[in-house]
Short mmCIF file of C-alpha atoms and ligand atoms in Angstrom, two decimals:
data_model
loop_
_atom_site.label_atom_id
_atom_site.label_comp_id
_atom_site.label_asym_id
_atom_site.label_seq_id
_atom_site.Cartn_x
_atom_site.Cartn_y
_atom_site.Cartn_z
CA UNK Y 107 109.82 162.55 209.31
CA UNK Y 108 109.23 159.39 211.64
CA UNK Y 109 109.45 157.18 208.57
CA UNK Y 110 112.96 156.08 208.71
CA UNK Y 111 114.82 155.46 205.39
CA UNK Y 112 111.76 155.27 203.26
CA UNK Y 113 112.10 157.37 199.95
CA UNK Y 114 108.99 159.26 199.82
CA UNK Y 115 108.20 160.00 196.32
CA UNK Y 116 105.21 161.76 195.56
CA UNK Y 117 104.23 163.50 192.33
CA UNK Y 118 102.78 166.66 192.64
CA UNK Y 119 101.51 169.04 190.08
CA UNK Y 120 100.95 168.53 186.29
CA UNK Y 121 102.73 169.83 183.17
CA UNK Y 122 100.70 172.40 181.41
CA UNK Y 123 100.18 171.29 177.87
CA UNK Y 124 100.22 174.49 175.74
CA UNK Y 125 101.88 176.82 178.33
CA UNK Y 126 105.23 178.58 177.54
CA UNK Y 127 107.82 178.02 180.12
CA UNK Y 128 109.30 181.11 181.92
CA UNK Y 129 112.53 179.35 181.95
CA UNK Y 130 113.20 177.91 178.45
CA UNK Y 131 112.54 174.79 176.51
CA UNK Y 132 111.67 171.64 177.69
CA UNK Y 133 112.87 169.62 174.65
CA UNK Y 134 116.56 169.76 176.04
CA UNK Y 135 116.14 167.28 179.02
CA UNK Y 136 119.74 166.71 179.84
CA UNK Y 137 120.58 163.05 180.82
CA UNK Y 138 118.21 161.61 177.95
CA UNK Y 139 115.14 159.65 178.43
CA UNK Y 140 111.75 159.84 176.88
CA UNK Y 141 109.65 162.83 176.33
CA UNK Y 142 107.68 162.40 179.51
CA UNK Y 143 110.80 161.99 181.52
CA UNK Y 144 112.33 164.97 180.31
CA UNK Y 145 109.43 167.11 181.90
CA UNK Y 146 110.21 165.75 185.24
CA UNK Y 147 112.09 168.06 187.72
CA UNK Y 148 113.28 165.62 190.43
CA UNK Y 149 113.81 167.87 193.62
CA UNK Y 150 115.65 166.31 196.38
CA UNK Y 151 115.21 167.40 199.94
CA UNK Y 152 114.39 166.19 203.47
CA UNK Y 153 111.33 167.80 203.90
CA UNK Y 154 108.95 165.09 203.74
CA UNK Y 155 106.42 165.90 206.45
CA UNK Y 156 104.84 168.40 208.56
CA UNK Y 157 105.89 172.17 208.32
CA UNK Y 158 108.90 171.31 206.27
CA UNK Y 159 106.75 169.65 203.58
CA UNK Y 160 104.15 172.67 203.85
CA UNK Y 161 107.11 174.99 202.97
CA UNK Y 162 108.07 172.83 200.12
CA UNK Y 163 104.56 172.66 198.94
CA UNK Y 164 104.40 176.45 198.90
CA UNK Y 165 107.28 176.66 196.52
CA UNK Y 166 105.82 173.82 194.54
CA UNK Y 167 102.83 175.92 194.15
CA UNK Y 168 104.64 178.67 192.31
CA UNK Y 169 106.70 176.37 190.43
CA UNK Y 170 103.44 174.71 188.94
CA UNK Y 171 102.64 178.37 187.88
CA UNK Y 172 105.72 179.60 186.60
CA UNK Y 173 107.18 176.46 185.00
CA UNK Y 174 104.23 175.01 183.21
CA UNK Y 175 106.35 173.01 180.89
CA UNK Y 176 107.74 170.90 183.64
CA UNK Y 177 106.45 168.51 186.22
CA UNK Y 178 107.65 168.50 189.98
CA UNK Y 179 108.66 165.25 191.21
CA UNK Y 180 109.23 165.03 194.98
CA UNK Y 181 112.47 163.08 196.00
CA UNK Y 182 112.31 163.92 199.63
CA UNK Y 183 113.79 161.48 202.03
CA UNK Y 184 112.45 161.79 205.57
CA UNK Y 185 114.58 162.29 208.56
CA UNK Y 186 115.66 165.77 210.44
CA UNK Y 187 118.54 167.68 209.13
CA UNK Y 188 118.97 165.14 206.40
CA UNK Y 189 120.14 162.40 208.81
CA UNK Y 190 119.00 159.95 206.23
CA UNK Y 191 118.78 162.11 202.91
CA UNK Y 192 122.52 163.09 203.00
CA UNK Y 193 123.74 159.53 202.69
CA UNK Y 194 121.12 158.45 199.99
CA UNK Y 195 122.07 161.73 197.93
CA UNK Y 196 125.83 160.75 198.35
CA UNK Y 197 125.00 157.37 197.04
CA UNK Y 198 122.94 158.70 194.03
CA UNK Y 199 125.73 161.19 193.15
CA UNK Y 200 128.57 158.52 193.41
CA UNK Y 201 126.35 156.37 191.26
CA UNK Y 202 126.13 159.09 188.62
CA UNK Y 203 122.26 159.36 189.19
CA UNK Y 204 121.92 162.87 190.37
CA UNK Y 205 118.47 164.47 190.81
CA UNK Y 206 117.50 167.64 188.79
CA UNK Y 207 118.25 169.79 191.82
CA UNK Y 208 119.16 169.13 195.58
CA UNK Y 209 119.17 171.02 198.80
CA UNK Y 210 122.51 171.85 200.20
CA UNK Y 211 123.48 174.23 203.09
CA UNK Y 212 125.17 177.42 202.25
CA UNK Y 213 128.87 177.59 203.36
CA UNK Y 214 131.24 174.64 204.12
CA UNK Y 215 128.66 171.89 203.39
CA UNK Y 216 128.29 173.22 199.81
CA UNK Y 217 131.94 173.41 199.37
CA UNK Y 218 131.94 169.53 199.62
CA UNK Y 219 129.87 169.11 196.55
CA UNK Y 220 131.93 171.85 194.70
CA UNK Y 221 135.17 170.30 195.42
CA UNK Y 222 133.84 166.87 194.45
CA UNK Y 223 132.73 168.50 191.04
CA UNK Y 224 129.06 167.54 191.81
CA UNK Y 225 127.52 170.94 191.14
CA UNK Y 226 127.67 173.45 188.49
CA UNK Y 227 128.57 177.03 188.49
CA UNK Y 228 125.05 179.22 188.35
CA UNK Y 229 126.40 182.61 188.54
CA UNK Y 230 125.11 183.27 185.11
CA UNK Y 231 121.59 182.56 186.63
CA UNK Y 232 122.24 185.16 189.15
CA UNK Y 233 122.63 187.74 186.31
CA UNK Y 234 119.73 186.44 184.29
CA UNK Y 235 117.37 186.43 187.33
CA UNK Y 236 118.55 189.55 188.76
CA UNK Y 237 119.77 187.80 191.93
CA UNK Y 238 123.20 189.41 192.35
CA UNK Y 239 121.37 192.35 193.89
CA UNK Y 240 118.58 190.64 195.61
CA UNK Y 241 120.51 188.59 198.32
CA UNK Y 242 122.79 190.24 201.10
CA UNK Y 243 126.42 190.35 200.08
CA UNK Y 244 127.52 188.25 203.16
CA UNK Y 245 125.25 185.29 202.09
CA UNK Y 246 126.56 185.54 198.47
CA UNK Y 247 130.14 185.51 199.90
CA UNK Y 248 129.23 182.17 201.79
CA UNK Y 249 128.11 180.63 198.48
CA UNK Y 250 130.89 182.03 196.33
CA UNK Y 251 134.03 180.12 195.72
CA UNK Y 252 136.81 181.47 193.31
CA UNK Y 253 134.26 183.95 192.09
CA UNK Y 254 131.81 181.52 191.24
CA UNK Y 255 128.39 180.73 192.73
CA UNK Y 256 127.08 177.24 193.18
CA UNK Y 257 123.55 177.58 194.40
CA UNK Y 258 120.64 179.61 195.08
CA UNK Y 259 119.36 180.33 198.60
CA UNK Y 260 115.94 179.93 199.59
CA UNK Y 261 115.92 181.06 203.16
CA UNK Y 262 117.67 181.83 206.34
CA UNK Y 263 116.96 179.66 209.32
CA UNK Y 264 117.93 180.57 212.79
CA UNK Y 265 119.42 177.82 215.10
CA UNK Y 266 120.05 179.31 218.57
CA UNK Y 267 116.19 179.20 219.45
CA UNK Y 268 114.79 178.11 222.70
CA UNK Y 269 111.10 177.32 222.56
CA UNK Y 270 109.18 177.18 225.81
CA UNK Y 271 105.77 175.77 227.23
CA UNK Y 272 104.41 178.71 229.35
CA UNK Y 273 101.91 176.67 231.23
CA UNK Y 274 104.62 174.29 232.34
CA UNK Y 275 107.09 177.11 233.26
CA UNK Y 276 103.99 178.61 235.37
CA UNK Y 277 104.14 175.50 237.62
CA UNK Y 278 107.44 176.61 238.88
CA UNK Y 279 106.52 180.39 239.00
CA UNK Y 280 108.80 181.10 235.90
CA UNK Y 281 108.07 183.77 233.48
CA UNK Y 282 107.93 182.34 229.92
CA UNK Y 283 108.26 185.75 228.32
CA UNK Y 284 111.87 186.32 229.39
CA UNK Y 285 114.92 184.22 228.82
CA UNK Y 286 117.29 183.46 231.75
CA UNK Y 287 120.37 185.61 231.28
CA UNK Y 288 122.78 182.63 231.17
CA UNK Y 289 123.14 178.95 231.10
CA UNK Y 290 123.71 178.95 234.74
CA UNK Y 291 120.58 180.72 235.37
CA UNK Y 292 118.59 178.56 233.03
CA UNK Y 293 119.84 175.21 234.97
CA UNK Y 294 118.55 176.85 238.17
CA UNK Y 295 115.19 177.40 236.66
CA UNK Y 296 115.25 173.83 235.36
CA UNK Y 297 115.92 172.82 239.15
CA UNK Y 298 112.85 174.57 240.00
CA UNK Y 299 110.84 172.73 237.28
CA UNK Y 300 112.23 169.45 238.50
CA UNK Y 301 111.10 170.29 242.15
CA UNK Y 302 107.62 171.18 240.81
CA UNK Y 303 107.38 167.72 239.31
CA UNK Y 304 108.47 168.11 235.72
CA UNK Y 305 111.09 165.12 235.41
CA UNK Y 306 112.57 166.25 232.06
CA UNK Y 307 112.23 169.93 231.84
CA UNK Y 308 114.44 170.11 228.61
CA UNK Y 309 113.17 168.08 225.54
CA UNK Y 310 115.86 166.80 223.23
CA UNK Y 311 116.11 164.33 220.29
CA UNK Y 312 118.86 162.23 218.88
CA UNK Y 313 121.90 163.47 216.77
CA UNK Y 314 121.81 166.99 215.37
CA UNK Y 315 119.57 168.23 218.26
CA UNK Y 316 122.25 167.33 220.81
CA UNK Y 317 124.84 168.95 218.50
CA UNK Y 318 122.89 172.12 218.47
CA UNK Y 319 122.57 172.11 222.19
CA UNK Y 320 126.33 171.87 222.43
CA UNK Y 321 126.58 174.79 219.97
CA UNK Y 322 124.31 177.09 221.94
CA UNK Y 323 126.18 176.24 225.19
CA UNK Y 324 129.64 177.13 223.51
CA UNK Y 325 128.12 180.30 221.95
CA UNK Y 326 126.68 181.41 225.26
CA UNK Y 327 129.92 180.55 227.35
CA UNK Y 328 132.42 181.63 224.85
CA UNK Y 329 130.94 184.52 223.03
CA UNK Y 330 130.50 184.87 219.24
CA UNK Y 331 134.12 185.56 218.22
CA UNK Y 332 135.67 182.54 219.86
CA UNK Y 333 132.50 180.43 218.99
CA UNK Y 334 133.11 181.33 215.36
CA UNK Y 335 136.85 180.89 215.49
CA UNK Y 336 136.52 177.25 216.84
CA UNK Y 337 135.08 176.36 213.39
CA UNK Y 338 137.77 177.93 211.56
CA UNK Y 339 140.83 176.11 213.02
CA UNK Y 340 141.28 177.90 216.57
CA UNK Y 341 142.22 175.14 219.23
CA UNK Y 342 139.44 173.23 221.21
CA UNK Y 343 141.96 172.58 223.97
CA UNK Y 344 141.00 175.56 226.36
CA UNK Y 345 139.73 175.21 229.72
CA UNK Y 346 136.90 177.59 228.75
CA UNK Y 347 135.82 174.95 226.16
CA UNK Y 348 136.04 172.20 228.86
CA UNK Y 349 133.90 174.23 231.22
CA UNK Y 350 131.38 174.73 228.54
CA UNK Y 351 131.11 171.24 227.80
CA UNK Y 352 130.76 170.44 231.65
CA UNK Y 353 127.77 172.63 231.43
CA UNK Y 354 126.31 170.61 228.34
CA UNK Y 355 126.86 167.52 230.40
CA UNK Y 356 124.83 168.90 233.15
CA UNK Y 357 122.02 170.23 230.82
CA UNK Y 358 121.72 166.53 229.80
CA UNK Y 359 120.65 165.59 233.10
CA UNK Y 360 117.42 167.60 232.50
CA UNK Y 361 116.61 165.79 229.36
CA UNK Y 362 114.22 162.96 228.36
CA UNK Y 363 115.83 159.51 228.63
CA UNK Y 364 114.81 158.32 225.14
CA UNK Y 365 116.79 160.97 223.67
CA UNK Y 366 118.75 158.73 221.37
CA UNK Y 367 115.47 157.13 220.05
CA UNK Y 368 113.55 160.06 218.80
CA UNK Y 369 113.49 162.77 216.02
CA UNK Y 370 112.93 166.42 216.59
CA UNK Y 371 109.29 166.42 216.02
CA UNK Y 372 108.62 163.86 218.75
CA UNK Y 373 110.81 166.12 221.03
CA UNK Y 374 108.61 169.05 220.12
CA UNK Y 375 105.64 166.83 221.22
CA UNK Y 376 107.06 166.42 224.65
CA UNK Y 377 107.03 170.35 224.91
CA UNK Y 378 103.39 170.56 223.33
CA UNK Y 379 102.06 168.12 225.61
CA UNK Y 380 103.36 169.63 228.70
CA UNK Y 381 105.96 167.05 229.61
CA UNK Y 382 108.97 169.39 229.08
CA UNK Y 383 109.32 173.09 229.59
CA UNK Y 384 112.08 173.93 227.07
CA UNK Y 385 113.16 172.70 223.59
CA UNK Y 386 116.45 174.02 221.86
CA UNK Y 387 115.84 173.93 218.01
CA UNK Y 388 115.99 175.78 214.99
CA UNK Y 389 112.99 177.84 213.72
CA UNK Y 390 111.62 175.20 211.57
CA UNK Y 391 109.68 174.44 214.94
CA UNK Y 392 107.57 177.68 214.05
CA UNK Y 393 106.66 175.83 210.78
CA UNK Y 394 105.71 172.62 212.51
CA UNK Y 395 103.58 174.61 214.97
CA UNK Y 396 101.93 176.26 212.21
CA UNK Y 397 101.12 172.89 210.31
CA UNK Y 398 99.90 171.27 213.81
CA UNK Y 399 97.66 174.54 214.36
CA UNK Y 400 99.13 174.90 217.67
CA UNK Y 401 98.14 178.44 218.80
CA UNK Y 402 100.84 181.07 219.19
CA UNK Y 403 99.78 181.55 222.79
CA UNK Y 404 100.70 177.81 223.55
CA UNK Y 405 104.50 178.60 223.36
CA UNK Y 406 107.11 181.35 223.41
CA UNK Y 407 110.48 181.66 221.98
CA UNK Y 408 113.71 183.45 222.78
CA UNK Y 409 117.45 183.09 221.74
CA UNK Y 410 118.94 180.38 223.86
CA UNK Y 411 119.98 181.64 227.13
CA UNK Y 412 123.04 183.56 227.01
CA UNK Y 413 123.08 183.89 223.26
CA UNK Y 414 120.77 187.18 222.96
CA UNK Y 415 122.20 189.51 220.37
CA UNK Y 416 123.49 186.73 218.14
CA UNK Y 417 121.93 185.18 215.10
CA UNK Y 418 123.08 181.61 214.48
CA UNK Y 419 122.19 181.31 210.96
CA UNK Y 420 121.92 178.54 208.23
CA UNK Y 421 120.69 178.73 204.80
CA UNK Y 422 119.01 176.17 202.62
CA UNK Y 423 120.22 176.50 198.96
CA UNK Y 424 119.25 174.61 195.66
CA UNK Y 425 121.98 173.38 193.39
CA UNK Y 426 122.42 172.58 189.56
CA UNK Y 427 123.86 169.33 189.79
CA UNK Y 428 126.53 168.36 187.16
CA UNK Y 429 124.93 165.96 184.61
CA UNK Y 430 121.61 166.29 186.47
CA UNK Y 431 118.27 165.23 184.97
CA UNK Y 432 116.58 167.91 182.98
CA UNK Y 433 118.83 171.11 183.63
CA UNK Y 434 116.22 173.40 181.96
CA UNK Y 435 113.51 172.24 184.27
CA UNK Y 436 116.05 172.63 187.23
CA UNK Y 437 116.87 176.20 186.15
CA UNK Y 438 113.17 177.02 186.41
CA UNK Y 439 113.10 175.58 189.83
CA UNK Y 440 116.17 177.58 190.68
CA UNK Y 441 114.47 180.75 189.19
CA UNK Y 442 111.44 180.15 191.60
CA UNK Y 443 113.73 179.45 194.34
CA UNK Y 444 115.31 182.93 194.16
CA UNK Y 445 112.28 184.76 193.19
CA UNK Y 446 110.23 187.11 195.55
CA UNK Y 447 107.37 184.90 195.15
CA UNK Y 448 108.79 181.68 195.55
CA UNK Y 449 110.66 182.84 198.63
CA UNK Y 450 107.41 184.10 200.11
CA UNK Y 451 105.40 181.10 199.32
CA UNK Y 452 108.00 179.07 200.95
CA UNK Y 453 109.13 180.90 203.78
CA UNK Y 454 105.77 181.92 205.13
CA UNK Y 455 105.25 178.16 205.86
CA UNK Y 456 108.82 177.08 206.72
CA UNK Y 457 109.59 179.22 209.74
CA UNK Y 458 112.55 180.70 208.00
CA UNK Y 459 112.87 184.37 206.68
CA UNK Y 460 113.71 185.02 202.93
CA UNK Y 461 117.33 185.17 201.94
CA UNK Y 462 116.23 188.04 199.63
CA UNK Y 463 116.45 191.57 201.15
CA UNK Y 464 113.30 192.88 199.68
CA UNK Y 465 110.88 190.88 201.61
CA UNK Y 466 108.04 192.70 203.55
CA UNK Y 467 107.79 191.51 207.11
CA UNK Y 468 104.00 192.30 207.19
CA UNK Y 469 103.60 189.28 204.71
CA UNK Y 470 104.96 187.00 207.35
CA UNK Y 471 103.73 185.49 210.57
CA UNK Y 472 104.80 186.73 214.00
CA UNK Y 473 107.81 184.54 214.43
CA UNK Y 474 109.37 185.46 211.39
CA UNK Y 475 108.70 189.19 211.83
CA UNK Y 476 110.84 188.96 214.97
CA UNK Y 477 113.52 187.01 213.16
CA UNK Y 478 113.69 189.34 210.44
CA UNK Y 479 114.29 192.22 212.92
CA UNK Y 480 117.03 190.17 214.78
CA UNK Y 481 118.74 189.25 211.37
CA UNK Y 482 119.14 192.97 210.66
CA UNK Y 483 120.67 193.94 214.01
CA UNK Y 484 122.31 190.80 215.63
CA UNK Y 485 125.78 189.66 215.24
CA UNK Y 486 125.72 186.73 212.68
CA UNK Y 487 127.37 183.42 213.69
CA UNK Y 488 127.33 180.26 211.63
CA UNK Y 489 125.78 176.80 212.53
CA UNK Y 490 127.96 173.63 212.24
CA UNK Y 491 125.15 171.19 212.38
CA UNK Y 492 123.51 172.78 209.38
CA UNK Y 493 126.44 173.04 207.27
CA UNK Y 494 127.30 176.85 207.40
CA UNK Y 495 130.55 176.18 209.34
CA UNK Y 496 131.22 172.54 208.92
CA UNK Y 497 131.90 170.02 205.97
CA UNK Y 498 129.91 167.03 205.66
CA UNK Y 499 132.85 165.08 207.03
CA UNK Y 500 133.56 167.32 210.01
CA UNK Y 501 129.86 167.19 210.84
CA UNK Y 502 129.67 163.34 210.81
CA UNK Y 503 132.63 163.03 213.07
CA UNK Y 504 130.98 165.62 215.44
CA UNK Y 505 127.83 163.66 215.31
CA UNK Y 506 129.59 160.50 216.39
CA UNK Y 507 131.41 162.26 219.30
CA UNK Y 508 128.27 163.66 220.53
CA UNK Y 509 126.32 160.42 220.21
CA UNK Y 510 128.96 158.62 222.05
CA UNK Y 511 129.04 160.96 224.74
CA UNK Y 512 125.29 160.76 225.40
CA UNK Y 513 126.31 157.32 226.70
CA UNK Y 514 129.85 157.95 228.14
CA UNK Y 515 129.43 161.32 229.60
CA UNK Y 516 133.23 161.67 229.25
CA UNK Y 517 134.03 165.37 228.61
CA UNK Y 518 137.65 165.02 227.94
CA UNK Y 519 137.10 162.48 225.31
CA UNK Y 520 134.34 164.74 223.58
CA UNK Y 521 136.58 167.77 223.67
CA UNK Y 522 139.31 165.84 221.87
CA UNK Y 523 137.05 164.29 219.46
CA UNK Y 524 135.42 167.76 218.54
CA UNK Y 525 138.84 169.28 218.22
CA UNK Y 526 140.00 166.38 215.98
CA UNK Y 527 136.91 166.57 213.87
CA UNK Y 528 137.65 170.24 213.14
CA UNK Y 529 141.16 169.46 212.26
CA UNK Y 530 140.08 167.35 209.30
CA UNK Y 531 138.31 168.59 206.18
C1 GAL R 287 118.05 171.79 208.49
C2 GAL R 287 117.43 172.37 207.21
C3 GAL R 287 116.18 172.92 207.59
C4 GAL R 287 115.31 172.01 208.44
C5 GAL R 287 116.08 171.09 209.47
C6 GAL R 287 115.30 170.05 210.19
O1 GAL R 287 119.16 171.12 208.18
O2 GAL R 287 118.30 173.54 206.97
O3 GAL R 287 115.53 173.53 206.60
O4 GAL R 287 114.89 171.11 207.47
O5 GAL R 287 117.19 170.70 208.97
O6 GAL R 287 115.00 168.91 209.43
#
C-alpha cells in the first residue's frame, strides 16, 4: 500500500499434478505460450498489502483447492482504490496484454471496460455456476448491460463509515458509541477535541479519501435521492450543493496537514495512535484492523454523521478480459469468486459482506454482521469514488478537482468542476 508504483508479483500456490480441475481443461490456455504458462492465472488487483491482501489470500486458498490444474499468479499493484493500478491496467489492456482476470467495480466503472470491448460476456457462467439466483437482483442489474453480464461480484463494501478512537474522544467528554446527528454537530464535537489538544481530530489521506469525505457530506446534507441524482445528470449548480461544499471546506480545517502525502493506511494509523478521533473510510478498514490485530475495543464505527439509514455501497467484481491469458483458468477463478466458499474465505478477511444472499452472518466478524443487517434494511446509494456511480473518466476529473481544492479552497471552482466532470462520460 505504501510502495508506490512497484508491481508486486508473487506466485502463490502450486498446480496440482494429477488433480482434475473443477472448471475444465487446462490445455486450452488462450493467448498461447508454453505448457507451464498456460497454467498461470494472472489475477490483477490493487490488494497488495495488509487486510486487502489477507482477503485476496482467502480467495486464493479456495482457488488452490478448487482449481488444482491452475496456478495463481498475483499481479497486484499497490495503491489505495487502485490509484496506481488502474493506469497500469489501462496500459496493459491498450497494449493487448490483458491479465487472466482483473478487478473492476460494479456499475459505471465496469461499463467503461464493456464499452471499450475489453471484457467478455459471462452470462453463461451465471447459469453454469448457479449464480443467477445467488446474488440480489439490484446488484445483477448494476452489472448487466443490454441483457449481458460482464463480471462476477466478490463482495459489497460500505463507503459511508466513520471510524473513531474512543480513548481520544473521551478526552473531550465525547461518547464514541453514538454518532453526532449531523455534520454540524460533528464539527462542534471536533471543536471540543481541538480545545482538548487534539490538533487534527479528523484523519484523512490523499485523493480518493478526500473524495469520500465530499461524498458523505453531500449525502448527509442533500439526502439520498438528490445525492443519487447528482451522479445521474442532475445539476450541481444549486445553493444546497454550495452549502454542503462549504461544510466540506470547514471539515478540512480539522484534518492533518500532510493529507496530500499519505495513503489511507497511514491515515488509519493516526487514528490508532491517538493522534485523531475520526477517520472516514470504507469498511476495508475493518480488514486492516483485523490484519494488524487491533482489538475491537480500540475503535468504534458508525454511518458517517447525517447518513444513518443509508448504505453507500460499492462492489468489487472480477472480469473475463477479451483475449485474456488462460481463459479456462480465469473461469475457475470466477467460479471461486462467485461461490459460497470463496466469498466466505474472502469477505471474512476483507471487511466487506458477501454479494451472495445466502451467507450466514454468524460466520462473520462483528463489523460485517452489523453491515449485513444494515444492507438489508437501509436505503442503498452508490459510491462515485469506487465506480458504482462514476466512470473512470468522471472519477479522474473529480479527483483532480478535489486535489486542486485541497490547496485552493475555492468552493465555486470546486462546484463547477464537479458539475463539469459529471457532464462528461
Ligand atoms: C476500493 C476497493 C476496495 C478497497 C479500497 C481501498 O476501490 O473496492 O476493495 O480495495 O479500494 O484500496
